[in-house]
mmCIF file of C-alpha atoms in Angstrom:
data_model
loop_
_atom_site.group_PDB
_atom_site.id
_atom_site.type_symbol
_atom_site.label_atom_id
_atom_site.label_comp_id
_atom_site.label_asym_id
_atom_site.label_seq_id
_atom_site.Cartn_x
_atom_site.Cartn_y
_atom_site.Cartn_z
ATOM 1 C CA ASP A 1 0.021 -0.010 -0.007
ATOM 2 C CA GLY A 2 3.042 2.251 -0.311
ATOM 3 C CA ARG A 3 3.865 2.572 3.402
ATOM 4 C CA ARG A 4 7.481 2.116 4.432
ATOM 5 C CA LEU A 5 8.359 -0.190 7.293
ATOM 6 C CA ILE A 6 11.287 0.435 9.604
ATOM 7 C CA ASP A 7 12.208 -2.760 11.409
ATOM 8 C CA GLY A 8 13.281 -1.513 14.832
ATOM 9 C CA MET A 9 13.602 -5.060 16.201
ATOM 10 C CA SER A 10 15.358 -6.683 13.246
ATOM 11 C CA SER A 11 14.177 -10.131 14.236
ATOM 12 C CA TRP A 12 16.680 -12.756 13.144
ATOM 13 C CA TRP A 13 13.937 -14.722 11.410
ATOM 14 C CA CYS A 14 12.564 -11.738 9.507
ATOM 15 C CA ALA A 15 16.063 -10.583 8.577
ATOM 16 C CA VAL A 16 16.826 -14.069 7.191
ATOM 17 C CA HIS A 17 13.489 -15.047 5.672
ATOM 18 C CA GLY A 18 11.677 -11.778 5.071
ATOM 19 C CA TYR A 19 8.231 -10.587 6.085
ATOM 20 C CA ASN A 20 4.873 -12.226 5.415
ATOM 21 C CA VAL A 21 6.341 -14.993 3.214
ATOM 22 C CA PRO A 22 3.349 -17.040 1.930
ATOM 23 C CA GLU A 23 5.196 -20.377 2.123
ATOM 24 C CA LEU A 24 6.227 -19.762 5.734
ATOM 25 C CA ASN A 25 2.741 -18.549 6.675
ATOM 26 C CA ALA A 26 1.228 -21.726 5.154
ATOM 27 C CA ALA A 27 3.743 -23.965 6.965
ATOM 28 C CA ALA A 28 3.021 -22.241 10.312
ATOM 29 C CA SER A 29 -0.724 -22.554 9.730
ATOM 30 C CA ARG A 30 -0.408 -26.273 8.968
ATOM 31 C CA GLN A 31 1.658 -26.795 12.092
ATOM 32 C CA LEU A 32 -0.742 -24.871 14.326
ATOM 33 C CA SER A 33 -3.716 -26.844 13.002
ATOM 34 C CA SER A 34 -1.869 -30.058 13.818
ATOM 35 C CA MET A 35 -0.288 -29.145 17.153
ATOM 36 C CA SER A 36 0.880 -25.860 18.555
ATOM 37 C CA HIS A 37 4.103 -25.451 20.495
ATOM 38 C CA VAL A 38 4.523 -27.750 23.470
ATOM 39 C CA MET A 39 7.298 -27.118 25.972
ATOM 40 C CA PHE A 40 9.467 -30.128 26.751
ATOM 41 C CA GLY A 41 9.325 -29.530 30.529
ATOM 42 C CA GLY A 42 9.027 -33.231 31.274
ATOM 43 C CA LEU A 43 6.671 -33.739 28.318
ATOM 44 C CA THR A 44 7.041 -35.110 24.830
ATOM 45 C CA HIS A 45 4.940 -35.756 21.775
ATOM 46 C CA ARG A 46 4.946 -37.940 18.681
ATOM 47 C CA PRO A 47 6.850 -35.535 16.340
ATOM 48 C CA ALA A 48 9.569 -35.105 18.986
ATOM 49 C CA ALA A 49 9.880 -38.864 19.440
ATOM 50 C CA GLU A 50 10.058 -39.332 15.675
ATOM 51 C CA LEU A 51 12.758 -36.664 15.398
ATOM 52 C CA ALA A 52 14.733 -38.323 18.232
ATOM 53 C CA GLN A 53 14.616 -41.660 16.389
ATOM 54 C CA LEU A 54 15.815 -39.989 13.193
ATOM 55 C CA LEU A 55 18.669 -38.270 15.046
ATOM 56 C CA LEU A 56 19.682 -41.504 16.779
ATOM 57 C CA GLY A 57 20.286 -42.985 13.352
ATOM 58 C CA CYS A 58 22.843 -40.235 12.632
ATOM 59 C CA LEU A 59 24.850 -40.611 15.857
ATOM 60 C CA PRO A 60 28.172 -42.431 16.133
ATOM 61 C CA LYS A 61 28.180 -45.845 17.801
ATOM 62 C CA GLY A 62 27.963 -45.609 21.581
ATOM 63 C CA LEU A 63 25.724 -42.550 21.642
ATOM 64 C CA SER A 64 22.172 -43.592 22.344
ATOM 65 C CA ARG A 65 20.368 -40.732 24.041
ATOM 66 C CA ILE A 66 18.665 -37.593 22.758
ATOM 67 C CA PHE A 67 17.658 -34.635 24.916
ATOM 68 C CA LEU A 68 15.451 -32.096 23.178
ATOM 69 C CA CYS A 69 15.202 -28.506 24.431
ATOM 70 C CA ASP A 70 12.856 -25.630 23.728
ATOM 71 C CA SER A 71 15.504 -23.112 22.635
ATOM 72 C CA GLY A 72 19.198 -22.568 22.076
ATOM 73 C CA SER A 73 19.658 -20.828 25.434
ATOM 74 C CA VAL A 74 17.906 -23.665 27.243
ATOM 75 C CA SER A 75 20.073 -26.225 25.423
ATOM 76 C CA VAL A 76 23.214 -24.396 26.633
ATOM 77 C CA GLU A 77 21.843 -24.331 30.192
ATOM 78 C CA VAL A 78 21.063 -28.049 30.062
ATOM 79 C CA ALA A 79 24.520 -28.879 28.652
ATOM 80 C CA LEU A 80 26.182 -26.903 31.464
ATOM 81 C CA LYS A 81 24.103 -28.715 34.068
ATOM 82 C CA MET A 82 24.692 -32.123 32.482
ATOM 83 C CA ALA A 83 28.464 -31.576 32.417
ATOM 84 C CA THR A 84 28.459 -30.511 36.086
ATOM 85 C CA GLN A 85 26.162 -33.354 37.096
ATOM 86 C CA TYR A 86 28.269 -35.926 35.227
ATOM 87 C CA TRP A 87 31.346 -35.216 37.341
ATOM 88 C CA ALA A 88 29.357 -34.859 40.583
ATOM 89 C CA MET A 89 27.796 -38.289 40.025
ATOM 90 C CA ARG A 90 31.283 -39.720 39.357
ATOM 91 C CA GLY A 91 32.416 -38.456 42.780
ATOM 92 C CA ARG A 92 34.385 -35.512 41.354
ATOM 93 C CA PRO A 93 32.243 -32.457 42.106
ATOM 94 C CA GLU A 94 35.360 -30.252 42.023
ATOM 95 C CA LYS A 95 35.507 -30.772 38.238
ATOM 96 C CA CYS A 96 33.078 -27.940 37.568
ATOM 97 C CA ARG A 97 35.092 -25.446 35.495
ATOM 98 C CA ILE A 98 33.625 -24.603 32.098
ATOM 99 C CA VAL A 99 35.691 -23.534 29.089
ATOM 100 C CA SER A 100 34.136 -21.453 26.311
ATOM 101 C CA VAL A 101 35.462 -19.761 23.200
ATOM 102 C CA ARG A 102 35.846 -15.992 22.895
ATOM 103 C CA ARG A 103 33.674 -14.098 20.394
ATOM 104 C CA GLY A 104 30.885 -16.686 20.729
ATOM 105 C CA TYR A 105 27.218 -16.072 21.389
ATOM 106 C CA HIS A 106 25.451 -18.742 23.396
ATOM 107 C CA GLY A 107 22.166 -17.165 24.522
ATOM 108 C CA ASP A 108 20.479 -14.835 26.967
ATOM 109 C CA THR A 109 19.864 -16.971 30.045
ATOM 110 C CA PHE A 110 22.405 -16.642 32.880
ATOM 111 C CA GLY A 111 24.516 -19.737 32.189
ATOM 112 C CA ALA A 112 24.449 -19.062 28.460
ATOM 113 C CA MET A 113 25.436 -15.406 29.030
ATOM 114 C CA ALA A 114 28.345 -16.580 31.208
ATOM 115 C CA ALA A 115 29.575 -18.688 28.263
ATOM 116 C CA CYS A 116 29.616 -15.585 26.029
ATOM 117 C CA ASP A 117 32.766 -13.513 25.725
ATOM 118 C CA PRO A 118 32.850 -11.339 28.871
ATOM 119 C CA ASP A 119 35.042 -8.689 27.274
ATOM 120 C CA SER A 120 33.670 -8.190 23.773
ATOM 121 C CA GLY A 121 30.269 -9.847 24.117
ATOM 122 C CA MET A 122 26.950 -8.120 24.562
ATOM 123 C CA HIS A 123 26.524 -9.282 28.173
ATOM 124 C CA GLY A 124 29.533 -7.508 29.695
ATOM 125 C CA MET A 125 27.398 -5.487 32.091
ATOM 126 C CA PHE A 126 26.454 -8.721 33.906
ATOM 127 C CA LYS A 127 30.083 -9.828 34.346
ATOM 128 C CA GLY A 128 30.083 -9.397 38.136
ATOM 129 C CA ILE A 129 27.041 -11.574 38.757
ATOM 130 C CA LEU A 130 27.488 -14.354 36.200
ATOM 131 C CA PRO A 131 29.404 -17.584 36.867
ATOM 132 C CA SER A 132 33.074 -17.261 35.930
ATOM 133 C CA PHE A 133 34.125 -19.461 32.987
ATOM 134 C CA LEU A 134 37.508 -19.944 31.345
ATOM 135 C CA PHE A 135 37.907 -18.618 27.813
ATOM 136 C CA ALA A 136 40.018 -19.846 24.926
ATOM 137 C CA ASP A 137 40.773 -17.668 21.933
ATOM 138 C CA ALA A 138 38.484 -18.316 18.992
ATOM 139 C CA PRO A 139 40.206 -20.009 16.065
ATOM 140 C CA GLU A 140 41.120 -17.744 13.220
ATOM 141 C CA ARG A 141 39.373 -18.207 9.921
ATOM 142 C CA ALA A 142 41.538 -19.965 7.375
ATOM 143 C CA PRO A 143 42.356 -17.863 4.318
ATOM 144 C CA ASP A 144 40.339 -18.623 1.225
#
């Protein structure tokens, strides 16, 4: 209709896929008519179980478990807790240091923010209240 839109949020998904894409609208509509979002807080559903089976077929021998999360930040939080719990259950609770890579973005929940670069990352203002992780330099990009 001739109006101009200024995207003040710049949503990642809109920036990548665009706005009001008919194919994406149709896919979302199909999904919502089948089943809307269900949090995994102790729950599961058939599509999640089917995805887990598919993923199990891609894993190397010896890996036989899938843990699905609701978001990237939650998956980072769960990974941090699993790593800590692993050593605690093995009788080594002192093995609780976490190493992350500088210049990385891992999410906006507290554990995920702690894994982000404390010096150049966007969560620097929380540095004093976040858990303290160790940081390795990010690998340099190989020349083309």
